[in-house]
Short mmCIF file of N, CA and C in Angstrom, two decimals:
data_model
loop_
_atom_site.label_atom_id
_atom_site.label_comp_id
_atom_site.label_asym_id
_atom_site.label_seq_id
_atom_site.Cartn_x
_atom_site.Cartn_y
_atom_site.Cartn_z
N UNK H 292 12.64 -8.44 -9.87
CA UNK H 292 12.05 -8.62 -8.39
C UNK H 292 10.82 -8.78 -8.23
N UNK H 293 10.68 -10.02 -7.26
CA UNK H 293 9.48 -10.82 -7.03
C UNK H 293 9.03 -10.03 -5.90
N UNK H 294 7.66 -10.67 -5.76
CA UNK H 294 6.91 -9.89 -4.91
C UNK H 294 6.21 -10.85 -4.08
N UNK H 295 6.93 -11.31 -2.99
CA UNK H 295 6.47 -12.36 -2.07
C UNK H 295 5.05 -11.80 -0.72
N UNK H 296 5.43 -10.88 -0.35
CA UNK H 296 4.86 -10.31 0.82
C UNK H 296 4.64 -8.93 1.03
N UNK H 297 3.18 -8.17 0.82
CA UNK H 297 3.33 -6.96 1.07
C UNK H 297 2.78 -6.43 2.31
N UNK H 298 3.28 -4.81 2.30
CA UNK H 298 2.67 -3.94 3.13
C UNK H 298 1.89 -3.28 3.01
N UNK H 299 0.73 -2.65 3.10
CA UNK H 299 -0.25 -1.53 3.21
C UNK H 299 -0.23 -0.51 4.37
N UNK H 300 -0.53 0.96 4.19
CA UNK H 300 -0.05 1.35 5.27
C UNK H 300 -1.28 2.76 5.15
N UNK H 301 -2.31 2.09 5.88
CA UNK H 301 -3.54 2.90 5.99
C UNK H 301 -4.64 1.80 5.86
N UNK H 302 -5.38 1.74 6.87
CA UNK H 302 -6.52 0.38 6.51
C UNK H 302 -8.08 1.48 6.23
N UNK H 303 -7.99 2.20 6.16
CA UNK H 303 -9.12 2.93 5.60
C UNK H 303 -9.91 1.86 4.41
N UNK H 304 -10.48 2.68 3.67
CA UNK H 304 -11.40 1.62 2.67
C UNK H 304 -10.51 1.31 1.24
N UNK H 305 -9.65 1.74 1.30
CA UNK H 305 -8.63 2.05 -0.44
C UNK H 305 -7.79 0.86 0.56
N UNK H 306 -6.93 1.37 1.71
CA UNK H 306 -5.67 0.47 2.40
C UNK H 306 -6.27 -0.94 2.42
N UNK H 307 -7.35 -1.46 3.35
CA UNK H 307 -8.17 -2.43 3.48
C UNK H 307 -8.17 -3.30 2.37
N UNK H 308 -8.59 -2.73 1.61
CA UNK H 308 -9.29 -3.24 0.24
C UNK H 308 -8.30 -3.91 -0.59
N UNK H 309 -7.16 -2.98 -0.52
CA UNK H 309 -5.98 -3.32 -1.36
C UNK H 309 -5.48 -4.75 -0.11
N UNK H 310 -5.15 -4.59 0.94
CA UNK H 310 -4.59 -6.02 1.74
C UNK H 310 -5.68 -7.28 1.64
N UNK H 311 -6.63 -7.04 1.52
CA UNK H 311 -7.97 -8.05 1.26
C UNK H 311 -7.99 -8.69 -0.23
N UNK H 312 -7.14 -7.62 -1.03
CA UNK H 312 -7.41 -7.97 -2.30
C UNK H 312 -5.85 -8.99 -2.52
N UNK H 313 -4.87 -8.43 -1.77
CA UNK H 313 -3.10 -9.31 -1.84
C UNK H 313 -3.35 -10.54 -1.21
N UNK H 314 -3.90 -10.63 0.08
CA UNK H 314 -3.94 -11.64 0.93
C UNK H 314 -5.24 -12.66 -0.02
N UNK H 315 -6.10 -12.51 -0.56
CA UNK H 315 -6.82 -12.93 -1.60
C UNK H 315 -6.23 -14.23 -2.41
N UNK H 316 -5.15 -13.08 -3.11
CA UNK H 316 -3.88 -13.88 -3.77
C UNK H 316 -3.57 -14.61 -3.71
N UNK H 317 -3.20 -14.84 -2.16
CA UNK H 317 -2.33 -15.91 -1.85
C UNK H 317 -1.21 -15.68 -0.65
N UNK H 318 -1.02 -14.15 -0.76
CA UNK H 318 0.26 -13.73 -0.24
C UNK H 318 0.27 -12.95 1.40
N UNK H 319 1.18 -12.97 2.12
CA UNK H 319 0.94 -12.48 3.29
C UNK H 319 1.30 -11.19 3.55
N UNK H 320 0.56 -10.52 4.10
CA UNK H 320 0.07 -8.60 4.27
C UNK H 320 0.09 -8.34 5.61
N UNK H 321 1.13 -7.30 5.75
CA UNK H 321 0.78 -6.65 7.16
C UNK H 321 0.00 -5.75 6.95
N UNK H 322 -0.92 -4.97 7.32
CA UNK H 322 -1.83 -3.58 7.09
C UNK H 322 -1.36 -3.02 8.71
N UNK H 323 -1.49 -1.46 8.67
CA UNK H 323 -0.93 -0.62 9.40
C UNK H 323 -1.51 0.19 9.43
N UNK H 324 -1.91 0.58 10.84
CA UNK H 324 -3.04 2.50 10.34
C UNK H 324 -1.89 3.28 11.71
N UNK H 325 -2.74 4.30 11.42
CA UNK H 325 -1.66 5.16 12.83
C UNK H 325 -1.88 4.34 14.49
N UNK H 326 -1.73 4.85 15.25
CA UNK H 326 -2.23 4.29 16.16
C UNK H 326 -3.27 4.61 17.28
N UNK H 327 -4.05 3.89 17.69
CA UNK H 327 -4.99 4.60 18.33
C UNK H 327 -5.01 4.65 19.86
N UNK H 328 -5.66 5.42 20.18
CA UNK H 328 -5.41 5.92 21.58
C UNK H 328 -5.32 5.11 22.94
N UNK H 329 -4.88 5.13 23.77
CA UNK H 329 -4.51 3.85 24.78
C UNK H 329 -5.53 4.53 26.02
N UNK H 330 -6.33 4.00 26.15
CA UNK H 330 -7.32 4.34 27.14
C UNK H 330 -7.69 2.80 28.56
N UNK H 331 -8.29 2.78 29.13
CA UNK H 331 -9.02 1.85 29.74
C UNK H 331 -9.85 0.88 29.19
N UNK H 332 -10.38 1.37 28.03
CA UNK H 332 -11.85 0.52 27.28
C UNK H 332 -10.94 -0.26 26.35
N UNK H 333 -10.07 0.28 26.19
CA UNK H 333 -9.23 -0.02 24.50
C UNK H 333 -7.61 0.39 24.70
N UNK H 334 -6.76 -0.69 25.13
CA UNK H 334 -5.43 -0.21 25.30
C UNK H 334 -4.76 -0.90 24.14
N UNK H 335 -5.40 -0.95 22.97
CA UNK H 335 -4.88 -1.46 21.72
C UNK H 335 -4.72 -0.55 21.30
N UNK H 336 -3.38 0.19 20.95
CA UNK H 336 -3.01 0.87 19.71
C UNK H 336 -3.12 0.53 18.52
N UNK H 337 -3.72 -1.10 18.43
CA UNK H 337 -3.59 -1.53 17.06
C UNK H 337 -5.03 -1.51 16.12
N UNK H 338 -5.92 -0.53 17.02
CA UNK H 338 -6.89 -0.69 16.95
C UNK H 338 -7.85 -0.33 15.63
N UNK H 339 -7.11 0.61 15.10
CA UNK H 339 -7.56 1.18 13.74
C UNK H 339 -7.20 0.41 12.46
N UNK H 340 -6.04 -0.40 12.81
CA UNK H 340 -5.83 -1.18 11.91
C UNK H 340 -6.87 -2.59 11.77
N UNK H 341 -7.39 -3.06 12.65
CA UNK H 341 -8.45 -4.38 12.93
C UNK H 341 -9.49 -3.89 12.61
N UNK H 342 -10.02 -2.76 13.29
CA UNK H 342 -11.10 -1.79 12.71
C UNK H 342 -11.40 -1.93 11.54
N UNK H 343 -10.66 -1.26 10.49
CA UNK H 343 -10.23 -1.33 9.43
C UNK H 343 -10.68 -2.63 8.41
N UNK H 344 -9.34 -3.86 8.75
CA UNK H 344 -9.87 -4.86 8.05
C UNK H 344 -11.12 -5.73 8.62
N UNK H 345 -11.94 -5.32 9.60
CA UNK H 345 -13.41 -5.82 10.34
C UNK H 345 -14.31 -5.04 9.16
N UNK H 346 -14.10 -3.88 8.88
CA UNK H 346 -15.06 -3.74 7.93
C UNK H 346 -14.97 -3.88 6.19
N UNK H 347 -13.79 -3.92 5.98
CA UNK H 347 -13.59 -4.75 4.59
C UNK H 347 -14.21 -6.40 4.99
N UNK H 348 -13.60 -6.69 5.79
CA UNK H 348 -14.49 -7.99 5.94
C UNK H 348 -15.84 -8.53 5.85
N UNK H 349 -16.64 -7.36 6.42
CA UNK H 349 -18.12 -7.20 6.32
C UNK H 349 -18.40 -6.85 4.73
N UNK H 350 -17.99 -6.01 4.27
CA UNK H 350 -18.22 -5.12 3.30
C UNK H 350 -19.01 -5.94 2.35
N UNK H 351 -19.59 -5.17 1.56
CA UNK H 351 -21.03 -5.74 0.54
C UNK H 351 -20.50 -5.11 -0.95
N UNK H 352 -20.12 -5.40 -1.90
CA UNK H 352 -20.01 -6.73 -2.04
C UNK H 352 -18.28 -6.96 -1.46
N UNK H 353 -18.11 -8.55 -1.08
CA UNK H 353 -17.10 -9.34 -0.49
C UNK H 353 -15.35 -8.64 -1.09
N UNK H 354 -15.05 -8.38 -0.24
CA UNK H 354 -13.90 -7.77 -0.45
C UNK H 354 -12.50 -9.26 -0.46
N UNK H 355 -12.84 -10.00 0.13
CA UNK H 355 -12.36 -11.55 -0.11
C UNK H 355 -12.98 -12.45 -0.98
N UNK H 356 -12.38 -12.78 -1.75
CA UNK H 356 -12.03 -14.19 -2.46
C UNK H 356 -12.58 -15.17 -1.52
N UNK H 357 -12.19 -15.20 -0.64
CA UNK H 357 -12.22 -16.34 0.35
C UNK H 357 -12.22 -15.77 1.20
N UNK H 358 -12.84 -15.77 2.41
CA UNK H 358 -12.95 -16.06 4.06
C UNK H 358 -11.62 -15.92 4.61
N UNK H 359 -11.26 -17.22 4.51
CA UNK H 359 -10.08 -17.36 5.01
C UNK H 359 -8.86 -16.65 4.99
N UNK H 360 -8.79 -15.96 3.45
CA UNK H 360 -7.84 -15.26 3.22
C UNK H 360 -7.30 -13.96 4.57
N UNK H 361 -8.07 -14.00 4.89
CA UNK H 361 -8.34 -12.94 6.35
C UNK H 361 -6.98 -13.06 7.35
N UNK H 362 -6.60 -14.63 7.37
CA UNK H 362 -5.67 -14.94 7.91
C UNK H 362 -4.36 -15.12 7.53
N UNK H 363 -4.19 -14.28 6.49
CA UNK H 363 -2.98 -13.98 6.00
C UNK H 363 -2.66 -12.28 6.53
N UNK H 364 -3.69 -11.68 7.09
CA UNK H 364 -3.26 -10.07 7.52
C UNK H 364 -3.09 -10.03 9.00
N UNK H 365 -1.48 -9.55 8.63
CA UNK H 365 -1.25 -9.39 9.84
C UNK H 365 -1.52 -7.95 10.09
N UNK H 366 -2.40 -7.33 11.32
CA UNK H 366 -2.57 -5.65 11.53
C UNK H 366 -1.56 -5.82 13.01
N UNK H 367 -1.58 -3.89 12.41
CA UNK H 367 -0.23 -3.34 13.76
C UNK H 367 -0.45 -1.94 13.51
N UNK H 368 0.10 -1.10 14.15
CA UNK H 368 0.62 0.52 13.74
C UNK H 368 1.75 1.20 14.04
N UNK H 369 1.71 2.08 13.08
CA UNK H 369 2.69 3.01 12.54
C UNK H 369 3.50 3.36 13.59
N UNK H 370 3.04 3.27 14.42
CA UNK H 370 4.28 3.97 16.20
C UNK H 370 4.86 2.34 16.26
N UNK H 371 4.78 1.66 16.74
CA UNK H 371 5.00 0.23 17.10
C UNK H 371 5.23 -1.24 16.14
N UNK H 372 4.83 -0.66 15.16
CA UNK H 372 5.22 -2.03 14.29
C UNK H 372 5.81 -1.58 12.59
N UNK H 373 6.70 -0.64 13.04
CA UNK H 373 6.78 -0.78 11.19
C UNK H 373 8.22 -1.71 11.12
N UNK H 374 8.57 -2.32 11.63
CA UNK H 374 9.54 -3.11 11.04
C UNK H 374 8.51 -4.20 10.95
N UNK H 375 7.73 -4.99 11.07
CA UNK H 375 6.72 -5.47 10.66
C UNK H 375 7.18 -5.47 9.16
N UNK H 376 7.49 -4.44 8.08
CA UNK H 376 7.11 -4.13 6.95
C UNK H 376 8.70 -4.37 6.31
N UNK H 377 9.52 -4.99 7.29
CA UNK H 377 10.92 -5.04 6.79
C UNK H 377 11.11 -5.82 5.36
N UNK H 378 10.28 -7.49 5.65
CA UNK H 378 10.89 -8.08 4.68
C UNK H 378 9.79 -8.02 3.80
N UNK H 379 8.78 -6.92 3.46
CA UNK H 379 7.90 -6.74 2.38
C UNK H 379 8.48 -6.70 1.27
N UNK H 380 8.22 -6.83 -0.18
CA UNK H 380 8.82 -6.73 -0.90
C UNK H 380 7.94 -5.18 -1.98
N UNK H 381 6.94 -5.50 -1.30
CA UNK H 381 6.00 -4.15 -1.45
C UNK H 381 5.32 -3.62 -0.65
N UNK H 382 5.73 -2.04 -0.51
CA UNK H 382 4.63 -1.76 0.31
C UNK H 382 3.63 -0.49 -0.57
N UNK H 383 2.75 -0.32 -0.29
CA UNK H 383 1.69 0.93 -1.11
C UNK H 383 1.16 1.52 0.68
N UNK H 384 0.87 2.75 0.30
CA UNK H 384 0.94 3.67 1.37
C UNK H 384 -0.65 4.45 0.70
N UNK H 385 -1.39 4.34 1.60
CA UNK H 385 -2.98 4.95 1.24
C UNK H 385 -3.22 5.44 2.85
N UNK H 386 -2.47 6.36 3.11
CA UNK H 386 -3.13 6.73 4.07
C UNK H 386 -3.89 8.53 3.36
N UNK H 387 -3.94 9.54 4.71
CA UNK H 387 -4.06 11.32 4.50
C UNK H 387 -3.33 11.60 3.49
N UNK H 388 -5.13 12.37 2.98
CA UNK H 388 -4.06 12.86 1.04
C UNK H 388 -3.64 14.18 1.73
N UNK H 389 -2.50 14.26 2.17
CA UNK H 389 -1.83 15.13 2.52
C UNK H 389 -0.43 15.21 2.34
N UNK H 390 0.49 16.15 1.63
CA UNK H 390 2.34 15.12 1.68
C UNK H 390 2.72 15.04 2.90
N UNK H 391 2.86 16.30 3.50
CA UNK H 391 3.55 16.03 4.86
C UNK H 391 4.00 14.78 5.39
N UNK H 392 2.49 14.02 5.98
CA UNK H 392 2.35 12.91 6.44
C UNK H 392 2.98 11.50 5.50
N UNK H 393 2.58 11.88 4.40
CA UNK H 393 3.46 10.94 3.13
C UNK H 393 4.88 10.94 3.43
N UNK H 394 5.39 12.36 3.03
CA UNK H 394 6.93 12.66 2.51
C UNK H 394 7.13 11.93 4.53
N UNK H 395 7.07 12.27 5.49
CA UNK H 395 7.15 11.54 6.83
C UNK H 395 7.66 9.99 6.65
N UNK H 396 6.33 9.49 6.32
CA UNK H 396 6.27 7.67 6.23
C UNK H 396 7.49 7.38 5.63
N UNK H 397 7.38 8.21 4.34
CA UNK H 397 8.47 7.52 3.38
C UNK H 397 9.96 7.49 4.18
N UNK H 398 10.25 8.23 4.72
CA UNK H 398 11.51 8.57 5.40
C UNK H 398 12.03 7.65 6.29
N UNK H 399 10.96 7.13 6.97
CA UNK H 399 10.85 6.08 7.50
C UNK H 399 11.07 4.65 7.10
N UNK H 400 10.26 4.56 5.63
CA UNK H 400 10.35 3.42 5.16
C UNK H 400 11.84 2.99 4.52
N UNK H 401 12.30 4.49 3.88
CA UNK H 401 13.47 4.43 3.60
C UNK H 401 14.37 3.47 4.04
N UNK H 402 14.11 3.34 5.73
CA UNK H 402 15.22 2.93 6.61
C UNK H 402 15.28 1.47 6.93
N UNK H 403 13.83 1.35 6.77
CA UNK H 403 13.26 -0.01 7.53
C UNK H 403 12.98 -0.91 6.49
N UNK H 404 12.76 -0.26 5.50
CA UNK H 404 12.37 -1.49 4.38
C UNK H 404 12.91 -1.14 3.11
N UNK H 405 14.36 -0.72 3.01
CA UNK H 405 15.68 -0.25 2.13
C UNK H 405 15.54 -0.85 0.44
N UNK H 406 14.95 -2.31 0.40
CA UNK H 406 15.01 -2.99 -0.70
C UNK H 406 13.52 -3.28 -1.63
N UNK H 407 12.57 -2.73 -0.60
CA UNK H 407 10.87 -3.26 -0.89
C UNK H 407 10.57 -1.81 -1.93
N UNK H 408 10.31 -2.32 -3.05
CA UNK H 408 9.48 -1.34 -4.18
C UNK H 408 8.34 -0.68 -2.92
N UNK H 409 8.27 0.93 -3.00
CA UNK H 409 7.16 1.81 -2.32
C UNK H 409 6.07 2.80 -3.37
N UNK H 410 5.33 2.34 -3.16
CA UNK H 410 4.06 2.85 -3.58
C UNK H 410 2.71 3.65 -3.40
N UNK H 411 2.55 4.49 -3.75
CA UNK H 411 1.43 5.84 -2.96
C UNK H 411 0.45 5.54 -4.31
N UNK H 412 -0.76 5.34 -3.47
CA UNK H 412 -2.15 5.05 -3.94
C UNK H 412 -2.51 6.59 -4.24
N UNK H 413 -2.04 7.78 -4.10
CA UNK H 413 -2.62 8.90 -4.17
C UNK H 413 -2.61 8.86 -5.82
N UNK H 414 -3.68 10.08 -6.21
CA UNK H 414 -3.71 11.00 -7.15
C UNK H 414 -3.71 12.11 -6.99
N UNK H 415 -4.17 12.59 -6.25
CA UNK H 415 -3.89 14.21 -6.12
C UNK H 415 -2.81 15.05 -6.28
N UNK H 416 -1.77 14.13 -5.47
CA UNK H 416 -0.49 14.50 -5.11
C UNK H 416 0.90 14.33 -5.78
N UNK H 417 1.26 15.24 -6.44
CA UNK H 417 2.66 14.64 -7.67
C UNK H 417 3.50 13.40 -7.14
N UNK H 418 4.03 12.92 -7.77
CA UNK H 418 4.69 11.83 -7.04
C UNK H 418 6.22 12.68 -6.48
N UNK H 419 6.37 13.61 -7.85
CA UNK H 419 7.59 14.40 -7.42
C UNK H 419 7.50 15.45 -6.17
N UNK H 420 6.59 15.68 -5.55
CA UNK H 420 6.46 16.35 -3.81
C UNK H 420 6.64 15.03 -3.07
N UNK H 421 6.07 14.13 -3.46
CA UNK H 421 6.09 12.75 -2.18
C UNK H 421 7.17 12.66 -2.40
N UNK H 422 8.61 12.58 -3.25
CA UNK H 422 10.11 11.90 -3.28
C UNK H 422 10.94 13.31 -2.47
N UNK H 423 10.44 14.46 -2.15
CA UNK H 423 11.33 15.39 -1.73
C UNK H 423 12.23 14.71 -0.61
N UNK H 424 13.49 14.87 -0.49
CA UNK H 424 14.20 14.23 0.77
C UNK H 424 14.90 12.98 0.51
N UNK H 425 14.00 12.20 -0.45
CA UNK H 425 14.41 10.57 -0.33
C UNK H 425 15.70 10.19 -1.41
N UNK H 426 16.44 9.55 -0.81
CA UNK H 426 17.77 8.79 -1.86
C UNK H 426 17.48 8.25 -3.22
N UNK H 427 18.37 8.16 -4.34
CA UNK H 427 18.48 7.54 -5.03
C UNK H 427 17.87 6.47 -5.13
N UNK H 428 18.19 5.08 -4.05
CA UNK H 428 17.54 3.92 -4.05
C UNK H 428 15.58 3.92 -4.13
N UNK H 429 15.68 4.65 -3.00
CA UNK H 429 14.57 4.87 -3.11
C UNK H 429 13.54 5.42 -4.12
N UNK H 430 14.12 6.15 -4.35
CA UNK H 430 13.25 7.06 -5.85
C UNK H 430 13.31 5.53 -7.06
N UNK H 431 14.21 5.29 -7.25
CA UNK H 431 14.36 4.02 -8.61
C UNK H 431 13.55 3.02 -7.89
N UNK H 432 12.71 2.98 -6.59
CA UNK H 432 12.02 2.11 -6.57
C UNK H 432 10.78 2.57 -5.43
N UNK H 433 10.25 4.08 -6.50
CA UNK H 433 8.94 4.35 -6.29
C UNK H 433 8.39 4.76 -7.45
N UNK H 434 6.92 4.50 -7.40
CA UNK H 434 5.68 5.04 -7.67
C UNK H 434 4.80 4.97 -8.06
N UNK H 435 3.67 5.42 -8.35
CA UNK H 435 1.93 5.39 -7.71
C UNK H 435 1.58 4.26 -8.43
N UNK H 436 0.62 4.14 -7.44
CA UNK H 436 -0.54 2.43 -8.14
C UNK H 436 -1.64 3.51 -7.50
N UNK H 437 -2.67 3.61 -8.49
CA UNK H 437 -3.42 4.52 -8.17
C UNK H 437 -5.02 3.40 -8.39
N UNK H 438 -5.08 2.76 -7.70
CA UNK H 438 -6.66 1.99 -7.29
C UNK H 438 -7.71 2.46 -7.42
N UNK H 439 -9.00 2.24 -7.64
CA UNK H 439 -10.22 2.69 -7.82
C UNK H 439 -11.09 1.41 -6.82
N UNK H 440 -11.95 2.15 -6.00
CA UNK H 440 -12.56 1.26 -5.34
C UNK H 440 -13.78 0.91 -5.37
N UNK H 441 -14.47 -0.17 -5.11
CA UNK H 441 -13.83 -1.49 -4.28
C UNK H 441 -12.55 -2.16 -5.27
N UNK H 442 -11.41 -1.92 -4.40
CA UNK H 442 -10.18 -2.47 -5.49
C UNK H 442 -10.46 -3.87 -5.98
N UNK H 443 -11.52 -4.90 -4.89
CA UNK H 443 -11.26 -6.06 -5.88
C UNK H 443 -11.91 -6.46 -7.41
N UNK H 444 -12.96 -5.33 -7.38
CA UNK H 444 -13.91 -5.17 -8.65
C UNK H 444 -13.48 -4.17 -9.67
N UNK H 445 -12.78 -3.11 -9.38
CA UNK H 445 -12.47 -2.10 -10.15
C UNK H 445 -10.96 -2.47 -10.95
N UNK H 446 -11.72 -3.16 -12.17
CA UNK H 446 -10.36 -3.55 -12.62
C UNK H 446 -9.20 -2.59 -13.33
N UNK H 447 -9.15 -1.07 -13.51
CA UNK H 447 -8.71 -0.32 -13.77
C UNK H 447 -7.29 0.03 -12.26
N UNK H 448 -5.76 -0.02 -13.41
CA UNK H 448 -4.69 0.71 -12.05
C UNK H 448 -3.91 1.28 -12.66
N UNK H 449 -3.83 2.58 -12.09
CA UNK H 449 -3.23 3.66 -13.01
C UNK H 449 -1.77 3.53 -12.38
N UNK H 450 -0.69 2.75 -12.88
CA UNK H 450 0.82 3.20 -12.78
C UNK H 450 1.31 4.49 -13.03
N UNK H 451 1.99 4.79 -11.98
CA UNK H 451 2.45 5.96 -12.44
C UNK H 451 4.12 6.60 -12.05
N UNK H 452 4.98 5.99 -12.94
CA UNK H 452 6.18 5.97 -12.64
C UNK H 452 6.93 7.47 -12.95
N UNK H 453 7.53 7.27 -11.92
CA UNK H 453 8.88 8.96 -12.37
C UNK H 453 9.64 8.79 -13.07
N UNK H 454 10.57 10.02 -13.57
CA UNK H 454 11.49 9.50 -14.41
C UNK H 454 12.85 8.67 -13.84
N UNK H 455 12.30 8.91 -12.18
CA UNK H 455 13.70 8.29 -11.82
C UNK H 455 13.32 6.69 -11.33
N UNK H 456 11.96 6.41 -12.03
CA UNK H 456 11.85 4.55 -11.37
C UNK H 456 12.41 4.01 -12.24
N UNK H 457 12.77 2.78 -11.85
CA UNK H 457 13.73 2.04 -12.68
C UNK H 457 13.12 0.92 -13.25
N UNK H 458 13.11 0.49 -14.66
CA UNK H 458 12.34 -0.31 -15.23
C UNK H 458 12.04 -1.39 -14.60
N UNK H 459 13.18 -2.31 -13.63
CA UNK H 459 12.95 -3.64 -13.37
C UNK H 459 12.05 -3.09 -12.22
N UNK H 460 11.96 -1.88 -11.66
CA UNK H 460 10.57 -1.74 -10.67
C UNK H 460 9.66 -1.67 -11.05
N UNK H 461 9.21 -1.07 -12.29
CA UNK H 461 8.04 -0.36 -12.64
C UNK H 461 7.82 -2.20 -13.46
N UNK H 462 8.59 -3.19 -14.00
CA UNK H 462 7.82 -4.40 -14.48
C UNK H 462 7.65 -5.02 -13.63
N UNK H 463 8.46 -5.00 -12.51
CA UNK H 463 7.63 -6.05 -11.77
C UNK H 463 6.55 -5.74 -11.04
N UNK H 464 6.04 -4.66 -10.55
CA UNK H 464 5.06 -4.03 -10.60
C UNK H 464 3.87 -4.28 -11.48
N UNK H 465 4.15 -3.88 -12.34
CA UNK H 465 3.14 -4.38 -13.47
C UNK H 465 2.23 -6.18 -13.82
N UNK H 466 3.84 -6.95 -13.84
CA UNK H 466 3.87 -7.86 -13.50
C UNK H 466 2.85 -8.63 -12.77
N UNK H 467 3.07 -7.95 -11.67
CA UNK H 467 2.36 -8.59 -10.05
C UNK H 467 0.65 -8.25 -10.18
N UNK H 468 0.69 -6.83 -10.78
CA UNK H 468 -0.74 -6.05 -10.80
C UNK H 468 -1.72 -6.85 -11.73
N UNK H 469 -1.16 -7.31 -13.16
CA UNK H 469 -1.50 -7.74 -13.71
C UNK H 469 -1.34 -9.16 -13.68
N UNK H 470 -0.87 -10.21 -13.39
CA UNK H 470 -0.81 -11.61 -13.15
C UNK H 470 -1.36 -12.39 -11.83
N UNK H 471 -0.89 -11.40 -11.18
CA UNK H 471 -1.36 -12.08 -9.90
C UNK H 471 -2.77 -11.24 -9.13
N UNK H 472 -2.96 -9.89 -9.02
CA UNK H 472 -3.66 -9.30 -8.83
C UNK H 472 -4.96 -9.03 -10.40
N UNK H 473 -4.86 -9.45 -11.33
CA UNK H 473 -5.74 -9.24 -12.20
C UNK H 473 -6.09 -7.96 -12.74
N UNK H 474 -5.37 -6.81 -12.32
CA UNK H 474 -5.56 -5.75 -12.91
C UNK H 474 -5.20 -5.52 -14.10
N UNK H 475 -5.85 -4.06 -14.74
CA UNK H 475 -5.84 -4.09 -16.09
C UNK H 475 -5.13 -2.92 -16.10
N UNK H 476 -4.11 -2.74 -16.68
CA UNK H 476 -2.95 -1.34 -16.48
C UNK H 476 -2.83 -0.28 -17.74
N UNK H 477 -2.76 0.96 -16.84
CA UNK H 477 -2.71 1.92 -17.48
C UNK H 477 -1.57 2.80 -17.27
N UNK H 478 -0.05 3.09 -17.82
CA UNK H 478 0.87 4.20 -17.33
C UNK H 478 0.05 5.54 -17.41
N UNK H 479 0.12 6.44 -16.27
CA UNK H 479 -0.35 7.21 -16.10
C UNK H 479 0.86 8.44 -16.25
N UNK H 480 0.58 9.50 -16.47
CA UNK H 480 1.46 10.72 -16.02
C UNK H 480 1.80 11.22 -14.74
N UNK H 481 2.64 11.83 -14.07
CA UNK H 481 2.73 12.40 -12.87
C UNK H 481 1.93 13.67 -12.47
N UNK H 482 1.02 13.69 -13.17
CA UNK H 482 0.09 15.07 -12.60
C UNK H 482 -1.37 15.11 -11.74
N UNK H 483 -1.71 16.12 -11.00
CA UNK H 483 -2.66 15.59 -10.10
C UNK H 483 -4.29 15.17 -10.70
N UNK H 484 -4.94 14.27 -10.40
CA UNK H 484 -6.03 13.64 -10.94
C UNK H 484 -6.06 13.13 -12.11
#
């Protein structure tokens, strides 16, 4: 499995930082966040993702290797633009640290992007809980990818495979993280923290 396009869900510090790292490595990235409220001042429901990207663009130290890399990132929201993830080969979730929203998101991703490797950036929720209700194919392509903040500068990345993660999915993510994103990998057990 070769990773050619990245989806990031959650445009907070971690999600936007991961998006910046992947875009700086030359990959097209889709960055989604929850929909913003529509009102007369801001009818754009994708404002939370755009705002997250803008924060990481201005961050010190710089999140992007090259300022032009930001042009590789497409922003949107999870209500209107999940379809943009259909051709992503890797999708990383970095949303609120609560199991239920993550489980609901994974149920949607299982339908929208059935061939993607899907990972969670959580370090506090067991992967086994996040997988509740998911099918065999999804389970085989799922694991944790726990980055440290800021993603560009923190070398360590914990990979958290489950007993059901396929060796091919794990090897693909590991190769991509080491060779393309320059991460130092530690294989971690599926325990909180």
